JSON list of C-alpha atoms in Angstrom, two decimals:
[
{"chain": "A", "resi": 1094, "resn": "MET", "atom": "CA", "xyz": [171.90, -53.32, 76.87]},
{"chain": "A", "resi": 1095, "resn": "THR", "atom": "CA", "xyz": [169.74, -56.27, 77.82]},
{"chain": "A", "resi": 1096, "resn": "ASP", "atom": "CA", "xyz": [169.48, -57.16, 81.50]},
{"chain": "A", "resi": 1097, "resn": "THR", "atom": "CA", "xyz": [168.49, -60.80, 81.94]},
{"chain": "A", "resi": 1098, "resn": "HIS", "atom": "CA", "xyz": [168.84, -60.88, 85.74]},
{"chain": "A", "resi": 1099, "resn": "PRO", "atom": "CA", "xyz": [166.50, -58.32, 87.32]},
{"chain": "A", "resi": 1100, "resn": "PRO", "atom": "CA", "xyz": [167.26, -58.03, 91.07]},
{"chain": "A", "resi": 1101, "resn": "GLN", "atom": "CA", "xyz": [164.88, -59.02, 93.86]},
{"chain": "A", "resi": 1102, "resn": "ALA", "atom": "CA", "xyz": [161.75, -59.56, 91.78]},
{"chain": "A", "resi": 1103, "resn": "VAL", "atom": "CA", "xyz": [158.56, -58.86, 93.75]},
{"chain": "A", "resi": 1104, "resn": "VAL", "atom": "CA", "xyz": [156.42, -60.33, 90.95]},
{"chain": "A", "resi": 1105, "resn": "THR", "atom": "CA", "xyz": [157.35, -62.94, 88.38]},
{"chain": "A", "resi": 1106, "resn": "MET", "atom": "CA", "xyz": [155.14, -64.20, 85.56]},
{"chain": "A", "resi": 1107, "resn": "HIS", "atom": "CA", "xyz": [156.32, -67.28, 83.67]},
{"chain": "A", "resi": 1108, "resn": "GLY", "atom": "CA", "xyz": [155.05, -68.74, 80.42]},
{"chain": "A", "resi": 1109, "resn": "ILE", "atom": "CA", "xyz": [151.90, -66.60, 80.30]},
{"chain": "A", "resi": 1110, "resn": "VAL", "atom": "CA", "xyz": [149.60, -67.50, 77.41]},
{"chain": "A", "resi": 1111, "resn": "LYS", "atom": "CA", "xyz": [146.34, -65.77, 76.54]},
{"chain": "A", "resi": 1112, "resn": "ARG", "atom": "CA", "xyz": [144.15, -66.44, 73.52]},
{"chain": "A", "resi": 1113, "resn": "PHE", "atom": "CA", "xyz": [141.04, -64.66, 72.28]},
{"chain": "A", "resi": 1114, "resn": "ASP", "atom": "CA", "xyz": [139.41, -67.14, 69.90]},
{"chain": "A", "resi": 1115, "resn": "ARG", "atom": "CA", "xyz": [142.14, -67.73, 67.28]},
{"chain": "A", "resi": 1116, "resn": "VAL", "atom": "CA", "xyz": [144.18, -64.67, 68.22]},
{"chain": "A", "resi": 1117, "resn": "VAL", "atom": "CA", "xyz": [147.16, -65.35, 70.49]},
{"chain": "A", "resi": 1118, "resn": "ALA", "atom": "CA", "xyz": [147.50, -62.17, 72.56]},
{"chain": "A", "resi": 1119, "resn": "LEU", "atom": "CA", "xyz": [150.30, -63.49, 74.78]},
{"chain": "A", "resi": 1120, "resn": "ASN", "atom": "CA", "xyz": [152.60, -66.29, 73.69]},
{"chain": "A", "resi": 1121, "resn": "GLY", "atom": "CA", "xyz": [154.66, -67.62, 76.59]},
{"chain": "A", "resi": 1122, "resn": "VAL", "atom": "CA", "xyz": [155.57, -64.30, 78.23]},
{"chain": "A", "resi": 1123, "resn": "ASP", "atom": "CA", "xyz": [158.10, -64.20, 81.08]},
{"chain": "A", "resi": 1124, "resn": "LEU", "atom": "CA", "xyz": [158.17, -61.05, 83.20]},
{"chain": "A", "resi": 1125, "resn": "ALA", "atom": "CA", "xyz": [160.05, -60.08, 86.36]},
{"chain": "A", "resi": 1126, "resn": "ILE", "atom": "CA", "xyz": [159.22, -56.89, 88.27]},
{"chain": "A", "resi": 1127, "resn": "PRO", "atom": "CA", "xyz": [162.05, -55.66, 90.53]},
{"chain": "A", "resi": 1128, "resn": "SER", "atom": "CA", "xyz": [160.94, -54.66, 94.02]},
{"chain": "A", "resi": 1129, "resn": "GLY", "atom": "CA", "xyz": [160.93, -50.98, 94.91]},
{"chain": "A", "resi": 1130, "resn": "GLN", "atom": "CA", "xyz": [161.37, -49.70, 91.37]},
{"chain": "A", "resi": 1131, "resn": "VAL", "atom": "CA", "xyz": [159.39, -48.23, 88.50]},
{"chain": "A", "resi": 1132, "resn": "HIS", "atom": "CA", "xyz": [159.35, -50.91, 85.83]},
{"chain": "A", "resi": 1133, "resn": "ALA", "atom": "CA", "xyz": [158.10, -49.83, 82.41]},
{"chain": "A", "resi": 1134, "resn": "LEU", "atom": "CA", "xyz": [156.14, -52.16, 80.14]},
{"chain": "A", "resi": 1135, "resn": "VAL", "atom": "CA", "xyz": [156.28, -50.85, 76.59]},
{"chain": "A", "resi": 1136, "resn": "GLY", "atom": "CA", "xyz": [155.12, -51.87, 73.14]},
{"chain": "A", "resi": 1137, "resn": "GLU", "atom": "CA", "xyz": [152.92, -50.77, 70.29]},
{"chain": "A", "resi": 1138, "resn": "ASN", "atom": "CA", "xyz": [149.13, -50.97, 70.48]},
{"chain": "A", "resi": 1139, "resn": "GLY", "atom": "CA", "xyz": [148.15, -54.63, 70.47]},
{"chain": "A", "resi": 1140, "resn": "ALA", "atom": "CA", "xyz": [151.52, -55.83, 71.76]},
{"chain": "A", "resi": 1141, "resn": "GLY", "atom": "CA", "xyz": [149.87, -57.40, 74.83]},
{"chain": "A", "resi": 1142, "resn": "LYS", "atom": "CA", "xyz": [150.84, -54.91, 77.55]},
{"chain": "A", "resi": 1143, "resn": "SER", "atom": "CA", "xyz": [147.38, -54.31, 79.02]},
{"chain": "A", "resi": 1144, "resn": "THR", "atom": "CA", "xyz": [146.35, -57.95, 78.61]},
{"chain": "A", "resi": 1145, "resn": "LEU", "atom": "CA", "xyz": [149.38, -59.11, 80.59]},
{"chain": "A", "resi": 1146, "resn": "MET", "atom": "CA", "xyz": [148.67, -56.61, 83.36]},
{"chain": "A", "resi": 1147, "resn": "HIS", "atom": "CA", "xyz": [144.94, -57.47, 83.38]},
{"chain": "A", "resi": 1148, "resn": "ILE", "atom": "CA", "xyz": [146.02, -61.01, 84.21]},
{"chain": "A", "resi": 1149, "resn": "LEU", "atom": "CA", "xyz": [148.25, -59.82, 87.04]},
{"chain": "A", "resi": 1150, "resn": "ALA", "atom": "CA", "xyz": [145.45, -57.58, 88.36]},
{"chain": "A", "resi": 1151, "resn": "GLY", "atom": "CA", "xyz": [142.83, -60.37, 88.26]},
{"chain": "A", "resi": 1152, "resn": "VAL", "atom": "CA", "xyz": [140.74, -58.75, 85.52]},
{"chain": "A", "resi": 1153, "resn": "GLN", "atom": "CA", "xyz": [141.39, -61.64, 83.11]},
{"chain": "A", "resi": 1154, "resn": "GLN", "atom": "CA", "xyz": [142.66, -65.20, 83.47]},
{"chain": "A", "resi": 1155, "resn": "ALA", "atom": "CA", "xyz": [145.63, -66.67, 81.65]},
{"chain": "A", "resi": 1156, "resn": "ASP", "atom": "CA", "xyz": [145.19, -69.82, 79.58]},
{"chain": "A", "resi": 1157, "resn": "ALA", "atom": "CA", "xyz": [148.59, -71.05, 80.78]},
{"chain": "A", "resi": 1158, "resn": "GLY", "atom": "CA", "xyz": [151.46, -69.88, 82.93]},
{"chain": "A", "resi": 1159, "resn": "LEU", "atom": "CA", "xyz": [152.46, -69.23, 86.53]},
{"chain": "A", "resi": 1160, "resn": "ILE", "atom": "CA", "xyz": [152.55, -66.12, 88.73]},
{"chain": "A", "resi": 1161, "resn": "SER", "atom": "CA", "xyz": [154.69, -65.75, 91.85]},
{"chain": "A", "resi": 1162, "resn": "LEU", "atom": "CA", "xyz": [154.72, -63.01, 94.46]},
{"chain": "A", "resi": 1163, "resn": "ARG", "atom": "CA", "xyz": [157.95, -62.74, 96.45]},
{"chain": "A", "resi": 1164, "resn": "ASN", "atom": "CA", "xyz": [158.95, -66.20, 95.20]},
{"chain": "A", "resi": 1165, "resn": "GLN", "atom": "CA", "xyz": [155.66, -67.79, 96.33]},
{"chain": "A", "resi": 1166, "resn": "PRO", "atom": "CA", "xyz": [153.24, -69.15, 93.68]},
{"chain": "A", "resi": 1167, "resn": "VAL", "atom": "CA", "xyz": [149.87, -67.39, 93.78]},
{"chain": "A", "resi": 1168, "resn": "LYS", "atom": "CA", "xyz": [146.48, -67.69, 92.13]},
{"chain": "A", "resi": 1169, "resn": "ILE", "atom": "CA", "xyz": [144.70, -64.49, 91.11]},
{"chain": "A", "resi": 1170, "resn": "PRO", "atom": "CA", "xyz": [141.15, -65.44, 90.08]},
{"chain": "A", "resi": 1171, "resn": "ASP", "atom": "CA", "xyz": [139.68, -61.94, 90.39]},
{"chain": "A", "resi": 1172, "resn": "VAL", "atom": "CA", "xyz": [140.39, -58.31, 91.29]},
{"chain": "A", "resi": 1173, "resn": "GLU", "atom": "CA", "xyz": [139.65, -58.82, 94.98]},
{"chain": "A", "resi": 1174, "resn": "ALA", "atom": "CA", "xyz": [142.22, -61.62, 95.13]},
{"chain": "A", "resi": 1175, "resn": "ALA", "atom": "CA", "xyz": [144.79, -59.30, 93.55]},
{"chain": "A", "resi": 1176, "resn": "ASN", "atom": "CA", "xyz": [143.93, -56.58, 96.08]},
{"chain": "A", "resi": 1177, "resn": "ARG", "atom": "CA", "xyz": [144.39, -59.02, 98.96]},
{"chain": "A", "resi": 1178, "resn": "LEU", "atom": "CA", "xyz": [147.86, -59.79, 97.60]},
{"chain": "A", "resi": 1179, "resn": "GLY", "atom": "CA", "xyz": [148.67, -56.07, 97.45]},
{"chain": "A", "resi": 1180, "resn": "ILE", "atom": "CA", "xyz": [148.33, -55.70, 93.67]},
{"chain": "A", "resi": 1181, "resn": "ALA", "atom": "CA", "xyz": [146.11, -52.98, 92.19]},
{"chain": "A", "resi": 1182, "resn": "MET", "atom": "CA", "xyz": [145.63, -51.52, 88.72]},
{"chain": "A", "resi": 1183, "resn": "VAL", "atom": "CA", "xyz": [144.85, -47.88, 87.93]},
{"chain": "A", "resi": 1184, "resn": "HIS", "atom": "CA", "xyz": [143.02, -48.20, 84.64]},
{"chain": "A", "resi": 1185, "resn": "GLN", "atom": "CA", "xyz": [143.27, -45.90, 81.66]},
{"chain": "A", "resi": 1186, "resn": "HIS", "atom": "CA", "xyz": [139.52, -45.30, 81.95]},
{"chain": "A", "resi": 1187, "resn": "PHE", "atom": "CA", "xyz": [138.70, -44.39, 85.53]},
{"chain": "A", "resi": 1188, "resn": "MET", "atom": "CA", "xyz": [136.36, -46.73, 87.41]},
{"chain": "A", "resi": 1189, "resn": "LEU", "atom": "CA", "xyz": [134.66, -44.24, 89.72]},
{"chain": "A", "resi": 1190, "resn": "PHE", "atom": "CA", "xyz": [131.09, -43.32, 90.61]},
{"chain": "A", "resi": 1191, "resn": "PRO", "atom": "CA", "xyz": [130.39, -39.70, 89.50]},
{"chain": "A", "resi": 1192, "resn": "SER", "atom": "CA", "xyz": [127.46, -39.12, 91.86]},
{"chain": "A", "resi": 1193, "resn": "LEU", "atom": "CA", "xyz": [129.42, -40.09, 94.98]},
{"chain": "A", "resi": 1194, "resn": "THR", "atom": "CA", "xyz": [131.91, -38.00, 96.93]},
{"chain": "A", "resi": 1195, "resn": "VAL", "atom": "CA", "xyz": [135.65, -38.53, 97.00]},
{"chain": "A", "resi": 1196, "resn": "ALA", "atom": "CA", "xyz": [135.44, -40.12, 100.45]},
{"chain": "A", "resi": 1197, "resn": "GLU", "atom": "CA", "xyz": [132.61, -42.44, 99.37]},
{"chain": "A", "resi": 1198, "resn": "ASN", "atom": "CA", "xyz": [134.50, -43.54, 96.24]},
{"chain": "A", "resi": 1199, "resn": "LEU", "atom": "CA", "xyz": [137.70, -44.12, 98.21]},
{"chain": "A", "resi": 1200, "resn": "THR", "atom": "CA", "xyz": [136.08, -46.49, 100.69]},
{"chain": "A", "resi": 1201, "resn": "ILE", "atom": "CA", "xyz": [133.37, -48.15, 98.61]},
{"chain": "A", "resi": 1202, "resn": "GLY", "atom": "CA", "xyz": [133.35, -51.87, 99.30]},
{"chain": "A", "resi": 1203, "resn": "ARG", "atom": "CA", "xyz": [135.51, -51.33, 102.40]},
{"chain": "A", "resi": 1204, "resn": "GLU", "atom": "CA", "xyz": [133.52, -48.67, 104.20]},
{"chain": "A", "resi": 1205, "resn": "PRO", "atom": "CA", "xyz": [134.49, -47.76, 107.76]},
{"chain": "A", "resi": 1206, "resn": "ARG", "atom": "CA", "xyz": [131.57, -48.40, 110.10]},
{"chain": "A", "resi": 1207, "resn": "ARG", "atom": "CA", "xyz": [130.39, -46.91, 113.36]},
{"chain": "A", "resi": 1208, "resn": "HIS", "atom": "CA", "xyz": [127.39, -48.49, 115.07]},
{"chain": "A", "resi": 1209, "resn": "ALA", "atom": "CA", "xyz": [126.78, -50.44, 111.83]},
{"chain": "A", "resi": 1210, "resn": "LEU", "atom": "CA", "xyz": [126.48, -47.21, 109.82]},
{"chain": "A", "resi": 1211, "resn": "PHE", "atom": "CA", "xyz": [128.84, -45.64, 107.31]},
{"chain": "A", "resi": 1212, "resn": "ASP", "atom": "CA", "xyz": [131.41, -43.60, 109.23]},
{"chain": "A", "resi": 1213, "resn": "ARG", "atom": "CA", "xyz": [131.71, -40.59, 106.94]},
{"chain": "A", "resi": 1214, "resn": "GLN", "atom": "CA", "xyz": [134.19, -38.81, 109.19]},
{"chain": "A", "resi": 1215, "resn": "ALA", "atom": "CA", "xyz": [136.55, -41.80, 109.18]},
{"chain": "A", "resi": 1216, "resn": "ALA", "atom": "CA", "xyz": [136.31, -42.01, 105.38]},
{"chain": "A", "resi": 1217, "resn": "GLU", "atom": "CA", "xyz": [137.13, -38.33, 105.01]},
{"chain": "A", "resi": 1218, "resn": "GLN", "atom": "CA", "xyz": [140.04, -38.69, 107.43]},
{"chain": "A", "resi": 1219, "resn": "ALA", "atom": "CA", "xyz": [141.37, -41.57, 105.31]},
{"chain": "A", "resi": 1220, "resn": "VAL", "atom": "CA", "xyz": [141.35, -39.29, 102.23]},
{"chain": "A", "resi": 1221, "resn": "ALA", "atom": "CA", "xyz": [143.24, -36.61, 104.14]},
{"chain": "A", "resi": 1222, "resn": "ARG", "atom": "CA", "xyz": [145.74, -39.02, 105.72]},
{"chain": "A", "resi": 1223, "resn": "LEU", "atom": "CA", "xyz": [146.71, -40.74, 102.47]},
{"chain": "A", "resi": 1224, "resn": "GLY", "atom": "CA", "xyz": [146.61, -37.48, 100.54]},
{"chain": "A", "resi": 1225, "resn": "ASP", "atom": "CA", "xyz": [149.06, -35.83, 102.94]},
{"chain": "A", "resi": 1226, "resn": "LYS", "atom": "CA", "xyz": [151.38, -38.84, 102.96]},
{"chain": "A", "resi": 1227, "resn": "TYR", "atom": "CA", "xyz": [151.70, -39.16, 99.17]},
{"chain": "A", "resi": 1228, "resn": "ASP", "atom": "CA", "xyz": [151.00, -35.57, 98.06]},
{"chain": "A", "resi": 1229, "resn": "LEU", "atom": "CA", "xyz": [147.66, -36.66, 96.58]},
{"chain": "A", "resi": 1230, "resn": "ARG", "atom": "CA", "xyz": [145.45, -34.10, 98.24]},
{"chain": "A", "resi": 1231, "resn": "ILE", "atom": "CA", "xyz": [141.80, -33.96, 97.14]},
{"chain": "A", "resi": 1232, "resn": "ASP", "atom": "CA", "xyz": [138.75, -32.44, 98.83]},
{"chain": "A", "resi": 1233, "resn": "PRO", "atom": "CA", "xyz": [137.06, -35.46, 100.46]},
{"chain": "A", "resi": 1234, "resn": "HIS", "atom": "CA", "xyz": [133.64, -33.74, 100.26]},
{"chain": "A", "resi": 1235, "resn": "ALA", "atom": "CA", "xyz": [133.77, -33.06, 96.49]},
{"chain": "A", "resi": 1236, "resn": "ARG", "atom": "CA", "xyz": [131.60, -35.07, 94.15]},
{"chain": "A", "resi": 1237, "resn": "VAL", "atom": "CA", "xyz": [133.55, -37.03, 91.55]},
{"chain": "A", "resi": 1238, "resn": "SER", "atom": "CA", "xyz": [131.52, -35.42, 88.75]},
{"chain": "A", "resi": 1239, "resn": "GLU", "atom": "CA", "xyz": [133.11, -32.08, 89.74]},
{"chain": "A", "resi": 1240, "resn": "LEU", "atom": "CA", "xyz": [136.75, -33.23, 89.66]},
{"chain": "A", "resi": 1241, "resn": "THR", "atom": "CA", "xyz": [139.42, -32.52, 87.04]},
{"chain": "A", "resi": 1242, "resn": "VAL", "atom": "CA", "xyz": [141.00, -35.39, 85.13]},
{"chain": "A", "resi": 1243, "resn": "GLY", "atom": "CA", "xyz": [144.12, -35.06, 87.26]},
{"chain": "A", "resi": 1244, "resn": "ASP", "atom": "CA", "xyz": [142.05, -35.28, 90.45]},
{"chain": "A", "resi": 1245, "resn": "LEU", "atom": "CA", "xyz": [140.25, -38.36, 89.14]},
{"chain": "A", "resi": 1246, "resn": "GLN", "atom": "CA", "xyz": [143.56, -40.10, 88.61]},
{"chain": "A", "resi": 1247, "resn": "ARG", "atom": "CA", "xyz": [144.80, -39.09, 92.06]},
{"chain": "A", "resi": 1248, "resn": "LEU", "atom": "CA", "xyz": [141.63, -40.55, 93.55]},
{"chain": "A", "resi": 1249, "resn": "GLU", "atom": "CA", "xyz": [142.15, -43.83, 91.68]},
{"chain": "A", "resi": 1250, "resn": "ILE", "atom": "CA", "xyz": [145.68, -44.06, 93.09]},
{"chain": "A", "resi": 1251, "resn": "LEU", "atom": "CA", "xyz": [144.42, -43.19, 96.57]},
{"chain": "A", "resi": 1252, "resn": "ARG", "atom": "CA", "xyz": [141.80, -45.91, 96.32]},
{"chain": "A", "resi": 1253, "resn": "ALA", "atom": "CA", "xyz": [144.47, -48.47, 95.41]},
{"chain": "A", "resi": 1254, "resn": "LEU", "atom": "CA", "xyz": [146.58, -47.37, 98.38]},
{"chain": "A", "resi": 1255, "resn": "TYR", "atom": "CA", "xyz": [143.56, -47.50, 100.70]},
{"chain": "A", "resi": 1256, "resn": "ARG", "atom": "CA", "xyz": [143.17, -51.14, 99.71]},
{"chain": "A", "resi": 1257, "resn": "GLY", "atom": "CA", "xyz": [146.75, -51.87, 100.70]},
{"chain": "A", "resi": 1258, "resn": "ALA", "atom": "CA", "xyz": [148.45, -51.86, 97.29]},
{"chain": "A", "resi": 1259, "resn": "GLU", "atom": "CA", "xyz": [152.19, -52.54, 97.32]},
{"chain": "A", "resi": 1260, "resn": "VAL", "atom": "CA", "xyz": [152.41, -53.10, 93.56]},
{"chain": "A", "resi": 1261, "resn": "LEU", "atom": "CA", "xyz": [150.61, -50.45, 91.50]},
{"chain": "A", "resi": 1262, "resn": "ILE", "atom": "CA", "xyz": [149.95, -50.99, 87.80]},
{"chain": "A", "resi": 1263, "resn": "LEU", "atom": "CA", "xyz": [149.53, -47.68, 85.95]},
{"chain": "A", "resi": 1264, "resn": "ASP", "atom": "CA", "xyz": [147.96, -48.21, 82.52]},
{"chain": "A", "resi": 1265, "resn": "GLU", "atom": "CA", "xyz": [148.92, -45.37, 80.12]},
{"chain": "A", "resi": 1266, "resn": "PRO", "atom": "CA", "xyz": [148.59, -42.97, 83.07]},
{"chain": "A", "resi": 1267, "resn": "THR", "atom": "CA", "xyz": [149.64, -39.81, 81.22]},
{"chain": "A", "resi": 1268, "resn": "GLY", "atom": "CA", "xyz": [147.38, -40.32, 78.22]},
{"chain": "A", "resi": 1269, "resn": "VAL", "atom": "CA", "xyz": [144.72, -37.93, 79.55]},
{"chain": "A", "resi": 1270, "resn": "LEU", "atom": "CA", "xyz": [147.02, -35.54, 81.45]},
{"chain": "A", "resi": 1271, "resn": "THR", "atom": "CA", "xyz": [148.54, -32.20, 80.56]},
{"chain": "A", "resi": 1272, "resn": "PRO", "atom": "CA", "xyz": [152.37, -32.04, 80.65]},
{"chain": "A", "resi": 1273, "resn": "GLN", "atom": "CA", "xyz": [152.15, -30.25, 84.01]},
{"chain": "A", "resi": 1274, "resn": "GLU", "atom": "CA", "xyz": [149.80, -32.91, 85.41]},
{"chain": "A", "resi": 1275, "resn": "ALA", "atom": "CA", "xyz": [152.13, -35.64, 84.10]},
{"chain": "A", "resi": 1276, "resn": "GLN", "atom": "CA", "xyz": [155.04, -34.13, 86.02]},
{"chain": "A", "resi": 1277, "resn": "GLY", "atom": "CA", "xyz": [152.84, -34.04, 89.11]},
{"chain": "A", "resi": 1278, "resn": "LEU", "atom": "CA", "xyz": [152.09, -37.72, 88.62]},
{"chain": "A", "resi": 1279, "resn": "PHE", "atom": "CA", "xyz": [155.81, -38.49, 88.33]},
{"chain": "A", "resi": 1280, "resn": "ARG", "atom": "CA", "xyz": [156.41, -36.75, 91.66]},
{"chain": "A", "resi": 1281, "resn": "VAL", "atom": "CA", "xyz": [153.73, -38.95, 93.22]},
{"chain": "A", "resi": 1282, "resn": "ILE", "atom": "CA", "xyz": [155.24, -42.10, 91.70]},
{"chain": "A", "resi": 1283, "resn": "ARG", "atom": "CA", "xyz": [158.67, -41.22, 93.08]},
{"chain": "A", "resi": 1284, "resn": "GLU", "atom": "CA", "xyz": [157.15, -40.67, 96.52]},
{"chain": "A", "resi": 1285, "resn": "LEU", "atom": "CA", "xyz": [155.51, -44.09, 96.32]},
{"chain": "A", "resi": 1286, "resn": "ILE", "atom": "CA", "xyz": [158.84, -45.69, 95.46]},
{"chain": "A", "resi": 1287, "resn": "ARG", "atom": "CA", "xyz": [160.52, -43.91, 98.39]},
{"chain": "A", "resi": 1288, "resn": "ASP", "atom": "CA", "xyz": [157.82, -45.44, 100.59]},
{"chain": "A", "resi": 1289, "resn": "GLY", "atom": "CA", "xyz": [158.77, -48.94, 99.38]},
{"chain": "A", "resi": 1290, "resn": "LYS", "atom": "CA", "xyz": [156.06, -49.46, 96.77]},
{"chain": "A", "resi": 1291, "resn": "THR", "atom": "CA", "xyz": [156.63, -50.93, 93.31]},
{"chain": "A", "resi": 1292, "resn": "ALA", "atom": "CA", "xyz": [155.13, -49.39, 90.17]},
{"chain": "A", "resi": 1293, "resn": "ILE", "atom": "CA", "xyz": [154.52, -50.88, 86.73]},
{"chain": "A", "resi": 1294, "resn": "PHE", "atom": "CA", "xyz": [154.30, -48.09, 84.17]},
{"chain": "A", "resi": 1295, "resn": "ILE", "atom": "CA", "xyz": [152.54, -49.13, 80.94]},
{"chain": "A", "resi": 1296, "resn": "SER", "atom": "CA", "xyz": [153.28, -46.71, 78.13]},
{"chain": "A", "resi": 1297, "resn": "HIS", "atom": "CA", "xyz": [154.37, -46.17, 74.56]},
{"chain": "A", "resi": 1298, "resn": "LYS", "atom": "CA", "xyz": [155.72, -42.66, 75.30]},
{"chain": "A", "resi": 1299, "resn": "LEU", "atom": "CA", "xyz": [159.43, -43.34, 75.24]},
{"chain": "A", "resi": 1300, "resn": "ASP", "atom": "CA", "xyz": [160.53, -39.97, 76.62]},
{"chain": "A", "resi": 1301, "resn": "GLU", "atom": "CA", "xyz": [158.38, -40.57, 79.72]},
{"chain": "A", "resi": 1302, "resn": "VAL", "atom": "CA", "xyz": [159.57, -44.17, 80.04]},
{"chain": "A", "resi": 1303, "resn": "LEU", "atom": "CA", "xyz": [163.19, -42.99, 80.03]},
{"chain": "A", "resi": 1304, "resn": "GLU", "atom": "CA", "xyz": [162.40, -40.28, 82.59]},
{"chain": "A", "resi": 1305, "resn": "ILE", "atom": "CA", "xyz": [160.46, -42.27, 85.18]},
{"chain": "A", "resi": 1306, "resn": "SER", "atom": "CA", "xyz": [161.56, -45.93, 84.98]},
{"chain": "A", "resi": 1307, "resn": "GLU", "atom": "CA", "xyz": [164.57, -47.88, 86.20]},
{"chain": "A", "resi": 1308, "resn": "SER", "atom": "CA", "xyz": [163.99, -51.00, 84.12]},
{"chain": "A", "resi": 1309, "resn": "ILE", "atom": "CA", "xyz": [161.99, -51.88, 81.02]},
{"chain": "A", "resi": 1310, "resn": "THR", "atom": "CA", "xyz": [160.34, -54.89, 79.39]},
{"chain": "A", "resi": 1311, "resn": "VAL", "atom": "CA", "xyz": [159.47, -54.57, 75.70]},
{"chain": "A", "resi": 1312, "resn": "LEU", "atom": "CA", "xyz": [156.63, -56.55, 74.12]},
{"chain": "A", "resi": 1313, "resn": "ARG", "atom": "CA", "xyz": [155.91, -57.13, 70.44]},
{"chain": "A", "resi": 1314, "resn": "ASP", "atom": "CA", "xyz": [153.11, -59.35, 69.10]},
{"chain": "A", "resi": 1315, "resn": "GLY", "atom": "CA", "xyz": [152.56, -60.97, 72.49]},
{"chain": "A", "resi": 1316, "resn": "GLN", "atom": "CA", "xyz": [156.20, -61.85, 73.13]},
{"chain": "A", "resi": 1317, "resn": "VAL", "atom": "CA", "xyz": [159.07, -60.28, 75.06]},
{"chain": "A", "resi": 1318, "resn": "THR", "atom": "CA", "xyz": [161.67, -58.76, 72.74]},
{"chain": "A", "resi": 1319, "resn": "GLY", "atom": "CA", "xyz": [163.80, -56.95, 75.30]},
{"chain": "A", "resi": 1320, "resn": "ARG", "atom": "CA", "xyz": [164.63, -56.62, 78.98]},
{"chain": "A", "resi": 1321, "resn": "LEU", "atom": "CA", "xyz": [166.53, -53.41, 79.62]},
{"chain": "A", "resi": 1322, "resn": "LYS", "atom": "CA", "xyz": [168.06, -51.23, 82.29]},
{"chain": "A", "resi": 1323, "resn": "THR", "atom": "CA", "xyz": [166.83, -47.71, 81.58]},
{"chain": "A", "resi": 1324, "resn": "ALA", "atom": "CA", "xyz": [170.23, -46.16, 82.30]},
{"chain": "A", "resi": 1325, "resn": "ASP", "atom": "CA", "xyz": [171.83, -48.36, 79.63]},
{"chain": "A", "resi": 1326, "resn": "THR", "atom": "CA", "xyz": [169.38, -47.81, 76.76]},
{"chain": "A", "resi": 1327, "resn": "ASN", "atom": "CA", "xyz": [167.81, -45.08, 74.64]},
{"chain": "A", "resi": 1328, "resn": "ALA", "atom": "CA", "xyz": [164.65, -44.37, 72.68]},
{"chain": "A", "resi": 1329, "resn": "GLN", "atom": "CA", "xyz": [166.16, -45.69, 69.44]},
{"chain": "A", "resi": 1330, "resn": "GLU", "atom": "CA", "xyz": [166.89, -49.13, 70.92]},
{"chain": "A", "resi": 1331, "resn": "ILE", "atom": "CA", "xyz": [163.50, -49.37, 72.62]},
{"chain": "A", "resi": 1332, "resn": "ALA", "atom": "CA", "xyz": [161.70, -48.40, 69.39]},
{"chain": "A", "resi": 1333, "resn": "ARG", "atom": "CA", "xyz": [163.65, -51.00, 67.42]},
{"chain": "A", "resi": 1334, "resn": "LEU", "atom": "CA", "xyz": [162.64, -53.71, 69.91]},
{"chain": "A", "resi": 1335, "resn": "MET", "atom": "CA", "xyz": [159.02, -52.52, 69.75]},
{"chain": "A", "resi": 1336, "resn": "VAL", "atom": "CA", "xyz": [158.67, -52.68, 65.96]},
{"chain": "A", "resi": 1337, "resn": "GLY", "atom": "CA", "xyz": [161.39, -55.15, 64.93]},
{"chain": "A", "resi": 1338, "resn": "ARG", "atom": "CA", "xyz": [163.37, -52.77, 62.72]},
{"chain": "A", "resi": 1339, "resn": "GLU", "atom": "CA", "xyz": [165.30, -49.54, 62.86]},
{"chain": "A", "resi": 1340, "resn": "VAL", "atom": "CA", "xyz": [163.03, -46.49, 63.04]},
{"chain": "A", "resi": 1341, "resn": "PHE", "atom": "CA", "xyz": [163.54, -42.76, 62.73]},
{"chain": "A", "resi": 1342, "resn": "LEU", "atom": "CA", "xyz": [162.48, -40.84, 65.85]},
{"chain": "A", "resi": 1343, "resn": "GLN", "atom": "CA", "xyz": [161.74, -37.15, 65.70]},
{"chain": "A", "resi": 1344, "resn": "PHE", "atom": "CA", "xyz": [162.70, -35.07, 68.73]},
{"chain": "A", "resi": 1345, "resn": "GLY", "atom": "CA", "xyz": [159.98, -35.28, 71.41]},
{"chain": "A", "resi": 1346, "resn": "GLN", "atom": "CA", "xyz": [158.06, -38.01, 69.61]},
{"chain": "A", "resi": 1347, "resn": "ALA", "atom": "CA", "xyz": [156.43, -40.69, 71.75]}
]
């Protein structure tokens, strides 16, 4: 069933429009993200999911529309502005430096200093502290080029948390993970929610959306076609809202 009154929205986006030349990628999108929940943003490829979240994360700028954080209007001209507001995006393609260590990647741009020099010990302690808190343990001395895909994703999440993220945007986060790694990620997400964070889970994998989220917004052709409570819906309804017609879903199909 459609839920038109999401409780206690931490982020609201109203009337968001984005054009690329003559293509309208987002056409007056309204979005409300409930605080302290996993909110799923779903739709087919090209529906506008990533574009909408790039605007929230400061990667792109909307052509029209308003964004509010905890009921206060905000401007997000770039990624650093989003980070200062406590919003961070973990991209589908990791944005890390392979030749640097985990500790160096975690703190790059916000390096701890001691006597004007990089405080490597403090950086490594930050990796350990955050890793222990959120079950995201990674060897702080390891070079990024040596890490598994799952470790790379954990480092990206750690880096967002190090920068003070309260709202984490996860863009197709299970696309490169094994089923076991995906379940590990879900455990991390649940721990983040218990700690008071909010997560936006971008995906087209409906089984995962139903497993991890509490509420859902469906996009099709740059417009919202559904606002749902996860407990009150199913894959068939979500798929219909995604494509605009009834579809046949095979068991286990994303």
